[in-house]
Short mmCIF file of C-alpha atoms in Angstrom, two decimals:
data_model
loop_
_atom_site.label_atom_id
_atom_site.label_comp_id
_atom_site.label_asym_id
_atom_site.label_seq_id
_atom_site.Cartn_x
_atom_site.Cartn_y
_atom_site.Cartn_z
CA MET A 907 -19.05 -22.41 12.49
CA PRO A 908 -16.46 -19.81 13.69
CA THR A 909 -17.89 -17.21 16.08
CA ARG A 910 -17.29 -14.35 13.63
CA LEU A 911 -19.02 -16.19 10.80
CA LEU A 912 -21.95 -17.06 13.06
CA ALA A 913 -22.33 -13.40 14.07
CA ALA A 914 -22.24 -12.33 10.43
CA ALA A 915 -24.81 -14.97 9.50
CA LEU A 916 -27.17 -13.74 12.22
CA LEU A 917 -26.67 -10.13 11.07
CA PHE A 918 -27.47 -10.96 7.45
CA ALA A 919 -30.43 -13.14 8.45
CA ALA A 920 -31.95 -10.14 10.22
CA ILE A 921 -31.91 -8.04 7.06
CA PRO A 922 -34.79 -8.70 4.66
CA PRO A 923 -33.49 -8.87 1.08
CA LEU A 924 -34.85 -6.37 -1.40
CA LEU A 925 -35.36 -7.05 -5.06
CA ALA A 926 -32.61 -5.39 -7.10
CA GLU A 927 -35.17 -3.72 -9.35
CA GLN A 928 -36.72 -1.87 -6.40
CA PRO A 929 -35.74 1.79 -5.93
CA CYS A 930 -32.32 2.41 -4.47
CA SER A 931 -33.99 4.59 -1.86
CA SER A 932 -35.50 1.44 -0.31
CA LEU A 933 -32.13 0.79 1.30
CA SER A 934 -32.79 3.68 3.68
CA ALA A 935 -35.28 1.41 5.44
CA ILE A 936 -32.85 -1.32 6.48
CA THR A 937 -31.53 -1.49 10.03
CA LEU A 938 -27.88 -2.21 10.78
CA PRO A 939 -26.13 -2.55 14.16
CA HIS A 940 -24.76 0.81 15.42
CA THR A 941 -25.01 2.13 11.86
CA THR A 942 -27.25 4.75 10.27
CA ILE A 943 -28.01 4.91 6.55
CA THR A 944 -27.83 8.63 5.75
CA SER A 945 -28.44 8.50 2.00
CA ALA A 946 -29.41 6.03 -0.72
CA VAL A 947 -29.77 7.56 -4.18
CA ASP A 948 -29.64 6.54 -7.81
CA VAL A 949 -26.70 8.02 -9.70
CA PRO A 950 -26.83 8.10 -13.52
CA GLU A 951 -23.86 7.27 -15.69
CA GLY A 952 -21.34 10.10 -15.65
CA PRO A 953 -17.82 11.29 -14.80
CA ALA A 954 -16.44 9.90 -11.54
CA PRO A 955 -14.53 11.99 -8.98
CA PRO A 956 -10.73 12.17 -9.26
CA ALA A 957 -9.04 8.91 -8.37
CA GLY A 958 -7.30 8.38 -5.04
CA VAL A 959 -3.74 7.48 -4.08
CA GLY A 960 -2.19 5.23 -6.70
CA ASN A 961 -5.51 4.54 -8.37
CA GLY A 962 -5.05 6.04 -11.79
CA ALA A 963 -7.10 8.59 -13.70
CA ALA A 964 -10.80 9.13 -13.16
CA LEU A 965 -13.25 7.31 -15.44
CA VAL A 966 -16.89 7.51 -16.38
CA ALA A 967 -18.87 5.58 -13.78
CA PRO A 968 -21.85 3.47 -14.87
CA ALA A 969 -25.30 4.01 -13.39
CA HIS A 970 -25.35 2.84 -9.80
CA CYS A 971 -27.00 3.07 -6.42
CA GLU A 972 -24.90 5.11 -3.99
CA VAL A 973 -25.37 4.46 -0.29
CA GLN A 974 -23.83 6.53 2.49
CA ALA A 975 -23.79 5.49 6.12
CA ILE A 976 -22.20 6.27 9.48
CA ALA A 977 -21.08 3.51 11.85
CA ARG A 978 -20.61 4.20 15.56
CA PRO A 979 -19.13 1.06 17.17
CA SER A 980 -17.90 3.16 20.12
CA LYS A 981 -19.23 6.30 21.82
CA ASP A 982 -16.54 8.38 20.13
CA SER A 983 -16.75 6.71 16.71
CA GLU A 984 -17.98 8.43 13.55
CA ILE A 985 -17.02 6.10 10.70
CA ARG A 986 -18.35 7.28 7.37
CA LEU A 987 -18.65 4.69 4.64
CA GLN A 988 -19.93 4.68 1.11
CA VAL A 989 -21.18 1.80 -1.02
CA TRP A 990 -21.63 1.81 -4.79
CA LEU A 991 -23.97 -0.84 -6.22
CA PRO A 992 -24.22 -1.43 -9.99
CA VAL A 993 -27.84 -1.32 -11.12
CA SER A 994 -27.08 -3.87 -13.84
CA GLY A 995 -24.41 -6.44 -14.59
CA TRP A 996 -23.36 -7.22 -11.01
CA ASN A 997 -20.56 -9.79 -11.15
CA GLY A 998 -21.54 -11.24 -7.78
CA LYS A 999 -18.44 -9.86 -6.06
CA TYR A 1000 -17.58 -7.23 -3.47
CA LEU A 1001 -14.49 -5.00 -3.59
CA GLN A 1002 -13.38 -2.64 -0.84
CA VAL A 1003 -10.80 0.04 -1.61
CA GLY A 1004 -8.36 1.50 0.90
CA ASN A 1005 -7.28 5.00 1.79
CA GLY A 1006 -4.01 6.94 1.91
CA GLY A 1007 -2.03 9.00 4.40
CA TRP A 1008 -3.97 9.78 7.57
CA ALA A 1009 -7.20 9.29 5.54
CA GLY A 1010 -10.05 11.63 6.55
CA GLN A 1011 -11.94 11.25 3.29
CA ILE A 1012 -13.61 8.52 1.28
CA ASN A 1013 -11.69 7.34 -1.77
CA GLN A 1014 -14.58 7.97 -4.16
CA GLY A 1015 -12.48 8.14 -7.32
CA SER A 1016 -11.42 4.52 -7.04
CA ALA A 1017 -14.98 3.22 -7.39
CA ALA A 1018 -15.51 3.85 -11.11
CA GLY A 1019 -13.15 1.20 -12.49
CA PRO A 1020 -14.44 -1.66 -10.32
CA LEU A 1021 -18.03 -0.56 -10.96
CA ARG A 1022 -17.37 -0.83 -14.69
CA ARG A 1023 -16.22 -4.40 -14.06
CA GLY A 1024 -19.45 -5.19 -12.24
CA TYR A 1025 -18.22 -5.00 -8.67
CA ALA A 1026 -20.17 -3.75 -5.69
CA VAL A 1027 -17.64 -1.33 -4.17
CA ALA A 1028 -17.18 0.26 -0.75
CA ALA A 1029 -14.78 2.61 1.02
CA THR A 1030 -14.46 4.49 4.32
CA ASP A 1031 -12.90 7.68 5.67
CA ASP A 1032 -11.31 5.62 8.50
CA GLY A 1033 -13.28 7.40 11.18
CA HIS A 1034 -12.58 11.12 10.87
CA THR A 1035 -13.05 14.00 8.44
CA THR A 1036 -10.08 16.21 9.27
CA ALA A 1037 -9.11 17.83 5.99
CA ALA A 1038 -5.63 18.99 7.03
CA PRO A 1039 -2.85 16.39 6.96
CA GLY A 1040 -1.85 15.03 10.32
CA ALA A 1041 -3.38 13.38 13.36
CA SER A 1042 -4.77 16.30 15.36
CA TRP A 1043 -8.10 14.45 15.43
CA ALA A 1044 -6.44 11.71 17.52
CA ILE A 1045 -5.43 13.98 20.41
CA GLY A 1046 -7.60 12.97 23.35
CA HIS A 1047 -9.55 10.48 21.19
CA PRO A 1048 -8.09 6.97 21.59
CA GLU A 1049 -11.21 5.36 20.11
CA LYS A 1050 -10.77 7.36 16.91
CA LEU A 1051 -7.20 6.14 16.68
CA ILE A 1052 -8.51 2.58 16.97
CA ASP A 1053 -11.04 3.32 14.23
CA PHE A 1054 -8.25 4.59 11.99
CA GLY A 1055 -5.93 1.75 12.96
CA TYR A 1056 -8.17 -1.16 12.09
CA ARG A 1057 -11.79 -0.92 13.19
CA ALA A 1058 -13.15 1.33 10.42
CA VAL A 1059 -12.07 -0.95 7.58
CA HIS A 1060 -13.52 -4.02 9.31
CA GLU A 1061 -16.77 -2.23 10.18
CA THR A 1062 -17.10 -1.10 6.58
CA SER A 1063 -16.65 -4.67 5.41
CA VAL A 1064 -19.39 -5.95 7.71
CA GLN A 1065 -21.93 -3.19 7.09
CA ALA A 1066 -21.28 -2.83 3.35
CA LYS A 1067 -21.73 -6.56 2.79
CA ALA A 1068 -25.05 -6.35 4.61
CA ILE A 1069 -26.09 -3.52 2.29
CA VAL A 1070 -25.01 -5.60 -0.73
CA ARG A 1071 -27.18 -8.47 0.45
CA ALA A 1072 -30.15 -6.20 1.05
CA PHE A 1073 -29.92 -4.74 -2.44
CA PHE A 1074 -29.18 -7.85 -4.50
CA GLY A 1075 -31.01 -10.39 -2.35
CA ARG A 1076 -27.94 -12.57 -1.87
CA ASP A 1077 -24.45 -12.42 -0.46
CA ALA A 1078 -21.44 -11.59 -2.58
CA GLU A 1079 -19.80 -14.79 -3.79
CA ARG A 1080 -16.29 -13.38 -3.35
CA SER A 1081 -14.88 -10.44 -1.41
CA TYR A 1082 -11.69 -8.57 -2.25
CA PHE A 1083 -9.71 -5.67 -0.81
CA THR A 1084 -7.18 -3.44 -2.53
CA GLY A 1085 -5.25 -0.49 -1.17
CA CYS A 1086 -1.92 1.28 -1.38
CA SER A 1087 0.14 3.22 1.17
CA ASP A 1088 -2.08 3.45 4.25
CA GLY A 1089 -4.45 1.32 2.19
CA GLY A 1090 -1.67 -1.27 1.98
CA ARG A 1091 -1.38 -1.16 5.76
CA GLU A 1092 -5.14 -1.63 5.98
CA ALA A 1093 -4.83 -4.61 3.64
CA LEU A 1094 -2.26 -6.38 5.81
CA MET A 1095 -4.18 -5.44 8.96
CA GLU A 1096 -7.23 -7.21 7.55
CA ALA A 1097 -5.25 -10.35 6.74
CA GLN A 1098 -3.82 -10.36 10.26
CA ARG A 1099 -6.80 -9.30 12.42
CA TYR A 1100 -9.84 -10.25 10.35
CA PRO A 1101 -8.76 -13.17 8.14
CA GLU A 1102 -12.35 -14.04 7.20
CA ASP A 1103 -13.31 -10.62 5.84
CA PHE A 1104 -11.78 -11.09 2.38
CA ASP A 1105 -10.97 -13.96 0.03
CA GLY A 1106 -8.24 -12.00 -1.70
CA ILE A 1107 -6.19 -8.96 -0.72
CA ILE A 1108 -3.88 -6.60 -2.60
CA ALA A 1109 -1.45 -4.66 -0.41
CA GLY A 1110 0.40 -1.94 -2.31
CA ALA A 1111 3.43 -0.18 -0.77
CA PRO A 1112 2.08 -0.86 2.71
CA ALA A 1113 2.82 1.52 5.56
CA ASN A 1114 2.35 -1.47 7.83
CA ASN A 1115 5.21 -0.76 10.25
CA TRP A 1116 3.61 2.62 10.93
CA SER A 1117 5.50 3.61 14.08
CA HIS A 1118 8.90 2.68 12.65
CA LEU A 1119 8.17 4.11 9.21
CA PHE A 1120 7.50 7.53 10.69
CA THR A 1121 10.61 7.14 12.82
CA GLY A 1122 12.49 6.68 9.55
CA PHE A 1123 10.89 9.89 8.30
CA VAL A 1124 12.22 11.85 11.28
CA TRP A 1125 15.62 10.17 10.84
CA ASN A 1126 15.82 11.55 7.30
CA GLU A 1127 14.51 14.92 8.44
CA GLN A 1128 17.26 15.17 11.05
CA ALA A 1129 19.91 13.98 8.58
CA LEU A 1130 19.05 16.77 6.14
CA ALA A 1131 18.24 19.52 8.65
CA GLU A 1132 21.72 21.06 8.75
CA THR A 1133 23.09 19.93 5.39
CA PRO A 1134 20.22 19.65 2.90
CA ILE A 1135 20.79 18.09 -0.50
CA PRO A 1136 19.32 20.46 -3.13
CA PRO A 1137 16.86 18.85 -5.58
CA ALA A 1138 19.19 19.94 -8.41
CA LYS A 1139 21.80 17.45 -7.15
CA LEU A 1140 19.47 14.44 -7.15
CA PRO A 1141 19.98 13.74 -10.90
CA VAL A 1142 23.74 13.81 -10.27
CA ILE A 1143 23.38 11.14 -7.59
CA GLN A 1144 21.03 8.96 -9.64
CA LYS A 1145 23.25 9.18 -12.72
CA ALA A 1146 26.28 8.04 -10.73
CA VAL A 1147 24.42 5.12 -9.16
CA VAL A 1148 22.94 3.92 -12.44
CA ALA A 1149 26.28 4.24 -14.24
CA GLN A 1150 27.86 1.90 -11.71
CA CYS A 1151 25.09 -0.67 -11.26
CA ASP A 1152 22.73 -0.63 -14.25
CA ALA A 1153 24.16 -3.67 -16.01
CA SER A 1154 23.72 -6.04 -13.05
CA ASP A 1155 20.54 -7.52 -14.58
CA GLY A 1156 22.16 -8.08 -17.96
CA VAL A 1157 21.09 -4.93 -19.76
CA LYS A 1158 21.77 -1.20 -19.49
CA ASP A 1159 18.35 0.43 -19.55
CA GLY A 1160 18.38 2.97 -16.73
CA LEU A 1161 16.62 0.58 -14.32
CA LEU A 1162 17.98 -1.36 -11.36
CA GLU A 1163 16.06 -4.62 -11.03
CA ASP A 1164 17.37 -5.05 -7.48
CA PRO A 1165 19.14 -2.03 -5.95
CA ARG A 1166 20.35 -4.19 -3.06
CA ALA A 1167 23.00 -5.53 -5.41
CA CYS A 1168 24.47 -2.03 -5.87
CA ASN A 1169 27.43 -1.04 -3.67
CA PHE A 1170 27.61 2.60 -4.66
CA ASP A 1171 29.63 4.77 -2.25
CA PRO A 1172 28.36 8.38 -1.94
CA ALA A 1173 31.94 9.46 -1.19
CA SER A 1174 32.70 8.99 -4.89
CA LEU A 1175 30.79 12.25 -5.44
CA LEU A 1176 32.67 14.21 -2.78
CA CYS A 1177 33.65 17.69 -3.96
CA LYS A 1178 37.40 18.18 -4.24
CA ALA A 1179 37.04 21.59 -2.62
CA GLY A 1180 34.07 23.56 -1.30
CA ASP A 1181 30.78 22.90 -3.07
CA GLY A 1182 29.64 22.44 -6.65
CA SER A 1183 26.60 21.56 -8.73
CA ASP A 1184 28.02 18.17 -9.77
CA CYS A 1185 29.37 16.98 -6.43
CA LEU A 1186 28.46 16.60 -2.75
CA THR A 1187 29.90 18.26 0.33
CA GLU A 1188 31.07 16.14 3.27
CA GLY A 1189 27.84 16.92 5.10
CA GLN A 1190 25.74 15.90 2.10
CA VAL A 1191 27.68 12.64 1.73
CA ALA A 1192 27.02 11.88 5.40
CA ALA A 1193 23.32 12.71 5.04
CA LEU A 1194 22.99 10.53 1.94
CA ARG A 1195 24.63 7.62 3.73
CA LYS A 1196 22.13 7.98 6.57
CA ILE A 1197 19.19 7.89 4.15
CA TYR A 1198 20.56 4.81 2.41
CA SER A 1199 21.32 3.00 5.69
CA GLY A 1200 18.08 3.84 7.52
CA ALA A 1201 17.19 4.62 11.11
CA LYS A 1202 19.12 2.85 13.85
CA ASN A 1203 18.94 2.75 17.62
CA PRO A 1204 22.07 4.65 18.77
CA ARG A 1205 22.39 2.57 21.93
CA THR A 1206 21.96 -0.93 20.51
CA GLY A 1207 22.81 -0.36 16.85
CA LYS A 1208 19.61 -2.24 15.94
CA GLN A 1209 17.87 -1.29 12.71
CA VAL A 1210 14.66 0.61 13.49
CA PHE A 1211 13.54 1.06 9.88
CA PRO A 1212 15.35 0.15 6.65
CA GLY A 1213 16.90 2.80 4.44
CA TRP A 1214 15.76 4.00 1.04
CA PRO A 1215 17.26 2.20 -1.98
CA MET A 1216 19.53 3.93 -4.45
CA GLY A 1217 19.08 4.44 -8.17
CA THR A 1218 15.81 6.42 -8.31
CA GLU A 1219 16.72 9.58 -6.42
CA ALA A 1220 15.51 11.90 -9.20
CA VAL A 1221 12.43 10.08 -10.52
CA PRO A 1222 9.17 12.07 -10.72
CA GLY A 1223 7.31 11.90 -7.42
CA GLY A 1224 10.48 10.72 -5.71
CA TRP A 1225 12.95 12.20 -3.27
CA ALA A 1226 12.22 15.84 -4.12
CA THR A 1227 8.60 15.23 -3.17
CA TRP A 1228 9.14 13.10 -0.10
CA ILE A 1229 12.63 13.42 1.43
CA PRO A 1230 12.32 15.28 3.68
CA ALA A 1231 9.29 17.37 2.53
CA LEU A 1232 6.22 15.14 2.96
CA GLN A 1233 8.12 12.75 5.19
CA ALA A 1234 8.67 15.57 7.68
CA SER A 1235 4.96 16.39 7.73
CA PHE A 1236 3.97 12.78 8.44
CA GLY A 1237 6.76 12.07 10.89
CA ASN A 1238 6.07 15.21 12.90
CA SER A 1239 2.32 14.55 13.00
CA TYR A 1240 2.84 10.98 14.19
CA TYR A 1241 5.15 11.83 17.07
CA GLY A 1242 3.75 15.25 17.85
CA GLN A 1243 0.05 14.34 17.73
CA ALA A 1244 -0.49 10.58 17.90
CA VAL A 1245 2.33 9.79 20.36
CA PHE A 1246 3.19 12.83 22.50
CA GLU A 1247 -0.03 14.78 21.79
CA GLN A 1248 1.92 18.03 21.54
CA SER A 1249 1.11 20.33 18.64
CA ASN A 1250 4.47 22.12 19.02
CA TRP A 1251 6.65 19.00 19.19
CA ASP A 1252 10.20 19.53 17.84
CA PHE A 1253 11.53 16.77 15.56
CA ARG A 1254 15.11 17.53 16.64
CA THR A 1255 14.33 16.21 20.12
CA LEU A 1256 13.42 12.66 19.05
CA ASN A 1257 15.40 10.01 20.91
CA PHE A 1258 15.76 7.02 18.60
CA ASP A 1259 15.94 4.71 21.59
CA THR A 1260 13.51 5.65 24.36
CA ASP A 1261 11.04 7.73 22.30
CA VAL A 1262 10.70 5.02 19.67
CA GLU A 1263 10.04 2.46 22.40
CA PHE A 1264 7.41 4.76 23.93
CA GLY A 1265 5.70 5.23 20.56
CA ASP A 1266 5.72 1.50 19.91
CA ALA A 1267 4.03 0.87 23.24
CA LYS A 1268 1.42 3.63 22.88
CA ALA A 1269 0.45 3.62 19.20
CA GLY A 1270 2.12 0.55 17.72
CA PRO A 1271 -0.46 -2.01 18.92
CA VAL A 1272 -3.20 -0.02 17.18
CA LEU A 1273 -1.45 1.19 14.02
CA ASN A 1274 1.16 -1.44 13.16
CA ALA A 1275 0.26 -4.37 10.92
CA THR A 1276 3.43 -6.40 11.44
CA ASN A 1277 2.12 -9.70 12.82
CA PRO A 1278 3.76 -12.43 10.70
CA ASP A 1279 1.18 -15.07 11.64
CA LEU A 1280 -1.05 -15.30 8.57
CA ARG A 1281 -2.08 -18.91 9.16
CA SER A 1282 -5.75 -18.09 9.80
CA PHE A 1283 -5.95 -16.10 6.57
CA ARG A 1284 -4.21 -18.91 4.71
CA ASP A 1285 -6.35 -21.64 6.28
CA ASN A 1286 -9.47 -19.70 5.31
CA GLY A 1287 -8.34 -19.95 1.68
CA GLY A 1288 -7.15 -16.35 1.49
CA LYS A 1289 -4.68 -15.14 -1.12
CA LEU A 1290 -2.47 -12.07 -0.70
CA ILE A 1291 -0.56 -10.14 -3.38
CA GLN A 1292 1.75 -7.36 -2.25
CA TYR A 1293 3.61 -4.93 -4.52
CA HIS A 1294 6.10 -2.16 -3.98
CA GLY A 1295 8.10 0.14 -6.26
CA TRP A 1296 11.88 0.18 -5.93
CA GLY A 1297 11.67 3.94 -6.51
CA ASP A 1298 9.26 4.57 -3.64
CA ALA A 1299 10.59 7.59 -1.72
CA ALA A 1300 7.66 7.54 0.69
CA ILE A 1301 7.81 4.00 2.08
CA SER A 1302 11.00 2.04 1.61
CA PRO A 1303 10.39 -1.13 -0.42
CA LEU A 1304 12.86 -2.83 1.90
CA SER A 1305 10.13 -2.74 4.53
CA SER A 1306 7.96 -4.94 2.30
CA ILE A 1307 10.80 -7.42 1.97
CA GLU A 1308 11.26 -7.24 5.74
CA TYR A 1309 7.63 -8.19 6.35
CA TYR A 1310 7.60 -10.97 3.75
CA GLU A 1311 10.74 -12.44 5.28
CA SER A 1312 9.16 -12.27 8.74
CA VAL A 1313 6.22 -14.35 7.49
CA ARG A 1314 8.58 -16.87 5.93
CA ALA A 1315 10.64 -17.05 9.13
CA PHE A 1316 7.51 -17.46 11.26
CA LEU A 1317 6.26 -20.37 9.19
CA GLY A 1318 9.75 -21.85 9.28
CA ARG A 1319 9.69 -22.01 13.06
CA LEU A 1320 6.41 -21.63 14.91
CA PRO A 1321 6.26 -20.51 18.57
CA ASP A 1322 5.96 -24.13 19.72
CA GLY A 1323 9.06 -25.12 17.76
CA ARG A 1324 7.26 -26.87 14.90
CA ARG A 1325 7.93 -26.06 11.26
CA GLU A 1326 5.21 -25.40 8.70
CA LYS A 1327 5.43 -27.19 5.39
CA THR A 1328 3.65 -24.28 3.70
CA ASP A 1329 5.76 -21.93 1.61
CA PRO A 1330 4.46 -18.34 1.81
CA MET A 1331 4.27 -18.33 -1.99
CA ASP A 1332 1.43 -20.84 -1.73
CA PHE A 1333 -0.82 -18.00 -0.56
CA TYR A 1334 1.28 -14.81 -0.42
CA ARG A 1335 3.39 -13.25 -3.18
CA LEU A 1336 5.41 -10.05 -3.24
CA PHE A 1337 6.20 -8.19 -6.46
CA LEU A 1338 8.88 -5.48 -6.54
CA VAL A 1339 8.71 -3.00 -9.42
CA PRO A 1340 11.91 -1.40 -10.78
CA GLY A 1341 11.75 2.38 -11.02
CA MET A 1342 8.20 2.78 -9.76
CA ALA A 1343 7.54 5.56 -7.24
CA HIS A 1344 4.96 5.55 -4.44
CA CYS A 1345 2.00 3.37 -5.49
CA GLY A 1346 2.63 4.26 -9.15
CA GLY A 1347 4.41 6.77 -11.36
CA GLY A 1348 8.16 7.11 -11.43
CA ILE A 1349 9.86 5.30 -14.30
CA GLY A 1350 9.86 1.83 -15.79
CA PRO A 1351 7.10 -0.81 -15.94
CA ASN A 1352 4.85 0.99 -13.47
CA ASP A 1353 1.43 0.05 -14.88
CA PHE A 1354 0.18 -3.45 -14.08
CA GLY A 1355 -3.37 -2.67 -13.07
CA ASN A 1356 -2.16 -1.26 -9.76
CA GLY A 1357 -4.57 1.59 -10.37
CA VAL A 1358 -8.01 0.01 -9.91
CA ASN A 1359 -9.21 2.19 -12.80
CA SER A 1360 -6.69 0.60 -15.18
CA ALA A 1361 -7.90 -0.12 -18.72
CA ARG A 1362 -6.26 -3.57 -19.14
CA ILE A 1363 -8.02 -6.28 -17.17
CA ASP A 1364 -6.41 -9.55 -18.27
CA ALA A 1365 -4.66 -11.55 -15.55
CA ASP A 1366 -1.17 -11.07 -17.04
CA HIS A 1367 -1.38 -7.27 -16.99
CA ASN A 1368 -3.86 -6.54 -14.19
CA ILE A 1369 -3.11 -7.35 -10.56
CA LEU A 1370 -6.77 -7.53 -9.53
CA SER A 1371 -7.51 -9.99 -12.33
CA ALA A 1372 -4.45 -12.00 -11.28
CA LEU A 1373 -5.81 -12.12 -7.74
CA GLU A 1374 -9.23 -13.23 -9.01
CA ALA A 1375 -7.60 -16.03 -11.00
CA TRP A 1376 -5.65 -17.15 -7.95
CA VAL A 1377 -8.67 -17.13 -5.62
CA GLU A 1378 -11.25 -18.49 -8.04
CA GLN A 1379 -9.20 -20.79 -10.28
CA ASP A 1380 -6.19 -21.58 -8.07
CA ALA A 1381 -3.95 -20.08 -10.79
CA ALA A 1382 -1.11 -18.49 -8.83
CA PRO A 1383 0.61 -15.58 -10.65
CA ALA A 1384 4.03 -16.76 -11.86
CA LYS A 1385 4.64 -13.18 -12.96
CA LEU A 1386 2.87 -9.95 -13.83
CA VAL A 1387 3.67 -7.87 -16.89
CA GLY A 1388 4.24 -4.19 -16.24
CA SER A 1389 4.27 -1.53 -18.93
CA GLY A 1390 5.55 2.03 -19.17
CA ARG A 1391 7.91 4.17 -21.22
CA ALA A 1392 11.53 3.29 -21.93
CA VAL A 1393 13.85 5.26 -19.66
CA ASP A 1394 16.26 6.27 -22.42
CA ASP A 1395 13.53 7.05 -24.99
CA SER A 1396 10.10 8.05 -23.72
CA THR A 1397 8.61 7.57 -27.19
CA LYS A 1398 9.10 3.81 -26.86
CA THR A 1399 6.87 1.45 -24.92
CA LEU A 1400 8.53 -0.70 -22.28
CA THR A 1401 7.14 -3.99 -20.99
CA ARG A 1402 8.85 -6.07 -18.33
CA PRO A 1403 7.97 -9.14 -16.29
CA LEU A 1404 7.47 -8.41 -12.60
CA CYS A 1405 8.64 -11.47 -10.74
CA PRO A 1406 7.51 -12.83 -7.38
CA TYR A 1407 10.15 -12.14 -4.73
CA PRO A 1408 12.87 -13.33 -4.36
CA GLN A 1409 13.08 -13.69 -8.15
CA THR A 1410 13.97 -10.78 -10.42
CA ALA A 1411 13.80 -10.25 -14.18
CA HIS A 1412 17.00 -11.11 -16.07
CA TYR A 1413 17.69 -10.26 -19.71
CA ARG A 1414 17.99 -13.39 -21.86
CA GLY A 1415 20.85 -11.85 -23.82
CA ALA A 1416 19.09 -11.29 -27.13
CA GLY A 1417 16.13 -9.32 -28.46
CA ASP A 1418 14.66 -5.91 -27.73
CA PRO A 1419 15.26 -5.09 -24.02
CA ASN A 1420 12.01 -3.13 -24.01
CA VAL A 1421 9.99 -6.32 -24.60
CA ALA A 1422 8.96 -8.49 -21.66
CA GLU A 1423 9.41 -11.78 -23.52
CA ASN A 1424 13.16 -11.17 -23.67
CA PHE A 1425 13.44 -11.43 -19.87
CA ALA A 1426 13.10 -14.40 -17.55
CA CYS A 1427 12.35 -14.56 -13.84
CA ALA A 1428 15.21 -16.07 -11.85
CA LEU A 1429 16.92 -15.86 -8.48
CA ASN A 1430 19.82 -13.48 -8.12
CA ALA A 1431 22.78 -13.20 -5.80
CA THR A 1432 20.97 -11.05 -3.24
CA ALA A 1433 18.05 -13.46 -2.84
CA ARG A 1434 18.10 -15.45 0.36
#
């Protein structure tokens, strides 16, 4: 038995099971390693809190037992976790939901949907309760940064599963994790560091290359500092891109199935003289090119972080929200607080060579989830589904492709020179969503159960159900079906197959282009 499994078995053996019909408050009596149960109360059926990042609208939560606890695996740790246990209809499974941004709060709103499906659910604040955005809590607290980086999610998994066993009298038969943004980073971190924690993992729009992602944020901030592109010009840019490249997938519908196939040149929008509402100045053209091309090391020319794709510049929740706005806040907090520990750090001083290297060395080992070696997760029977919107202005979807390709390359040539016969698609699939913004929203087929509170729960239309089918029935998802509103007519429903990378959806040439059945998944010219 692996050491980690043996330790878990000993932990669970030390906890006397309680009968599920006993009062929820009985859970206050159990003892857990370096963890204190602070509350265990019955909660009647009622409205749930607002949902978290990318997790849809709030629902009515069924009656459940709510347990709150604090784990202190280090002297400076204060990891708050919450567990929701259905008082009836438990499906025998455990689901942990991730966080967003720099965390600091428990994603309570994402519990209602899984509870309604019979899951025992848990979440954590990642080890701090700082309400303001940023990483001020990390200054002088390296253990808290470790908690945020990876330890809090793992600790929550261990302690929450023990609570599940104590309440129901048996272990969960299956364990799943789902998260988007930082929650997506947490998802990949679990697959890499703790491959036995979960049977199935959903990683949405993962911020897994944390140090380089925030470098990309500062890159964009610098690019727009002197020559900003007004939000009013974003529709002009998007319209020009779509006009040139929309038909590449066989149908003109306002969506680019794969923006990498588009060779739009921002110079085509250059003002003939001065400035105008329907054109770009030379400085704006240069800034736009920098955003599209991504951050580079000025000394070596090496790509530090990929650029942001074209074709969704004006979608709701897109560039106007993130570039540079929220990106600046996150980029400045990473370098100013987590790396240099200077509250007055100036983004204009960032050296994209030496400072990036320093940040990688200091914070990267704790925050980055970029290890391509997923063999332990695979060999443990784990299944991983990753998704990312092509219209994500927060985290470039190209970074998800970059990570997937790194896994494929690693398996293709192991450190000892051997080649694996396993194709990543045997246990790991990536779905890219045309038009979708960060974790959801935007335009196009952006609803496929990516919000854990989604109403549709069949495996074709719900990513969690698709993961269950893959883990429990070995039915790998050949596609997902996303739904939304047609771009050119919001009164019409749009459905579209979401294909596992490197495939994309191609119009069959006949039938309503708003109907998924009229598209087929196939490789395109940009697929490797």
